[in-house]
XYZ file of C-alpha atoms in Angstrom:
199
model
C -65.862 0.550 23.941
C -62.121 -0.124 23.902
C -61.495 3.498 22.979
C -63.647 4.732 25.878
C -61.728 2.484 28.303
C -58.424 3.623 26.940
C -59.473 7.312 27.304
C -60.647 6.749 30.805
C -57.272 5.132 31.681
C -55.378 7.897 30.050
C -57.291 10.724 31.655
C -57.650 9.081 34.995
C -60.802 7.802 36.677
C -61.467 10.891 38.767
C -61.562 13.095 35.678
C -63.913 10.714 33.830
C -66.128 10.262 36.948
C -66.604 14.058 37.213
C -67.590 14.515 33.524
C -71.446 14.199 34.133
C -71.301 16.741 36.926
C -69.314 19.152 34.816
C -71.708 18.743 31.906
C -74.663 19.327 34.116
C -73.055 22.508 35.482
C -72.297 23.671 31.948
C -75.870 23.107 30.894
C -77.357 25.053 33.750
C -77.766 22.543 36.485
C -76.034 23.098 39.876
C -75.345 19.384 40.219
C -76.695 15.938 39.338
C -79.091 16.030 42.389
C -80.025 19.655 42.054
C -82.844 21.311 40.098
C -82.091 22.686 36.702
C -81.244 26.410 36.360
C -82.381 27.233 32.756
C -81.771 30.949 33.164
C -78.044 30.259 33.674
C -77.986 28.258 30.420
C -79.824 30.957 28.475
C -77.480 33.664 29.773
C -74.494 31.603 28.743
C -76.002 30.879 25.346
C -76.850 34.606 24.746
C -73.217 35.647 25.584
C -71.706 32.955 23.400
C -74.085 33.691 20.565
C -73.322 37.444 20.718
C -69.567 36.744 20.598
C -69.973 34.293 17.776
C -72.046 36.765 15.808
C -69.571 39.567 16.333
C -66.641 37.337 15.218
C -68.677 36.198 12.135
C -69.271 39.802 11.167
C -65.880 41.328 12.140
C -63.387 38.834 10.643
C -64.292 39.356 6.970
C -64.006 43.169 7.552
C -60.351 42.905 8.673
C -57.175 42.330 6.682
C -54.387 40.814 8.679
C -50.981 42.408 7.853
C -47.910 40.132 7.976
C -45.407 42.737 6.831
C -43.131 44.691 9.241
C -43.120 47.575 6.806
C -46.197 49.266 8.274
C -47.247 49.980 11.824
C -50.362 47.796 11.970
C -51.392 44.151 12.534
C -54.999 44.448 11.177
C -56.542 47.004 8.804
C -59.917 47.558 7.301
C -61.357 49.491 4.348
C -61.917 53.155 4.996
C -63.941 55.088 2.353
C -62.664 58.530 1.349
C -60.185 60.320 -0.794
C -56.564 59.027 -0.549
C -54.290 61.571 1.119
C -50.510 61.528 1.641
C -49.466 59.004 4.358
C -52.791 57.142 4.192
C -52.637 53.329 4.362
C -53.603 51.796 1.060
C -53.991 48.288 -0.256
C -53.548 47.033 -3.822
C -52.923 43.911 -5.824
C -49.345 43.551 -6.816
C -48.254 41.618 -9.841
C -44.515 41.283 -10.076
C -42.128 38.435 -10.751
C -40.472 38.875 -7.378
C -43.841 38.647 -5.588
C -44.435 35.236 -7.045
C -46.602 33.716 -9.794
C -49.926 34.602 -8.043
C -50.889 38.340 -7.422
C -50.765 39.295 -3.744
C -52.495 42.058 -1.775
C -50.017 44.540 -0.393
C -50.610 47.178 2.265
C -48.300 50.278 2.234
C -48.530 54.021 2.636
C -49.294 56.533 -0.116
C -46.168 58.684 0.181
C -46.113 60.885 -2.963
C -49.235 61.887 -4.881
C -50.117 63.544 -8.170
C -48.524 66.991 -8.412
C -45.888 66.215 -5.746
C -42.344 66.523 -6.955
C -40.628 63.117 -7.078
C -36.843 63.160 -7.395
C -34.557 60.178 -8.018
C -30.766 60.165 -7.624
C -28.599 57.236 -8.534
C -25.318 56.323 -6.864
C -22.816 53.528 -6.692
C -23.663 50.897 -4.125
C -21.378 50.922 -1.057
C -22.243 47.246 -0.391
C -22.105 45.705 -3.835
C -19.327 46.542 -6.305
C -20.530 47.553 -9.724
C -24.168 47.988 -8.638
C -26.223 51.144 -8.757
C -28.787 52.151 -6.137
C -31.378 54.917 -6.264
C -32.587 57.358 -3.603
C -36.123 58.738 -3.906
C -37.351 62.089 -2.525
C -40.870 63.547 -2.395
C -40.892 67.315 -2.127
C -37.410 67.164 -0.794
C -38.104 64.470 1.865
C -36.313 61.137 1.606
C -38.656 58.258 0.888
C -36.151 55.482 0.655
C -33.070 54.070 -1.078
C -33.231 50.986 -3.294
C -31.069 47.928 -2.545
C -29.134 45.904 -5.048
C -30.244 42.599 -3.541
C -33.148 41.404 -1.461
C -32.964 39.495 1.806
C -33.327 36.250 -0.062
C -30.402 37.154 -2.347
C -32.520 37.914 -5.381
C -31.264 40.870 -7.500
C -33.398 43.969 -7.279
C -33.645 46.547 -10.060
C -34.616 50.119 -9.110
C -37.442 52.099 -10.602
C -36.215 54.452 -13.344
C -37.567 57.949 -12.912
C -36.644 61.332 -14.258
C -37.212 63.855 -11.507
C -40.465 65.753 -11.853
C -44.044 66.007 -10.733
C -46.060 62.773 -10.366
C -48.676 62.598 -13.133
C -52.416 62.491 -12.436
C -53.812 59.159 -11.454
C -50.498 57.779 -10.044
C -48.873 57.505 -6.665
C -45.592 56.375 -5.083
C -46.330 53.699 -2.558
C -43.936 52.645 0.195
C -42.821 52.893 3.863
C -39.825 53.817 5.887
C -38.855 50.120 6.190
C -35.466 49.777 4.497
C -36.164 46.194 3.358
C -39.681 46.918 2.038
C -40.615 45.985 -1.566
C -42.378 49.131 -2.836
C -42.294 51.765 -5.507
C -38.526 51.948 -5.280
C -38.643 48.755 -7.397
C -41.993 48.454 -9.132
C -42.672 52.144 -9.794
C -45.806 54.235 -9.505
C -49.184 52.609 -8.922
C -52.501 53.721 -10.505
C -54.620 55.429 -7.743
C -57.689 53.707 -9.231
C -56.263 50.372 -8.051
C -55.651 51.612 -4.518
C -58.136 50.890 -1.655
C -57.956 53.355 1.300
C -57.404 51.490 4.586
C -57.304 52.348 8.263
C -55.533 50.676 11.149
C -57.589 48.583 13.549
C -54.869 46.883 15.574
């Protein structure tokens, strides 16, 4: 009772006084002294139920992307054979990713049979450190960095230039700060799930 009185004082008496009228309108009655309008209530319930059902079905289908490395906010599984530049998701197990495996969404940039070349060079930014540039069929995929944004040391993927073997793929993006195959190497295609952008 004290809580009700306190809420009434906090909200103001006019707001509390109008609550029964607002509840009646929401439940399909034009006003306290008016006849009920059940069709209005049923229409509202049908709309709300349809929206709730759609959200219940759609949310589990979507994967929300928190990385700036790909041009998507939400993706979903898309059956089919993985082609170059397709979005793919996989479970990453790496010390820099943390103790628990994380799902990562990137692009399949270089596939079996493609020529992957790697060239090492001295870092312009960090004395005594080596960085590596990766090319797929002559197109630049990305250049490794000596250190991540959090200051952790990064080691580049050692690769002798040549064709990518069957069952493997180079995964990455054009984002210079992305954590991808430049560091953890080729990923088994069997572990990739093809995705498509929704948002």
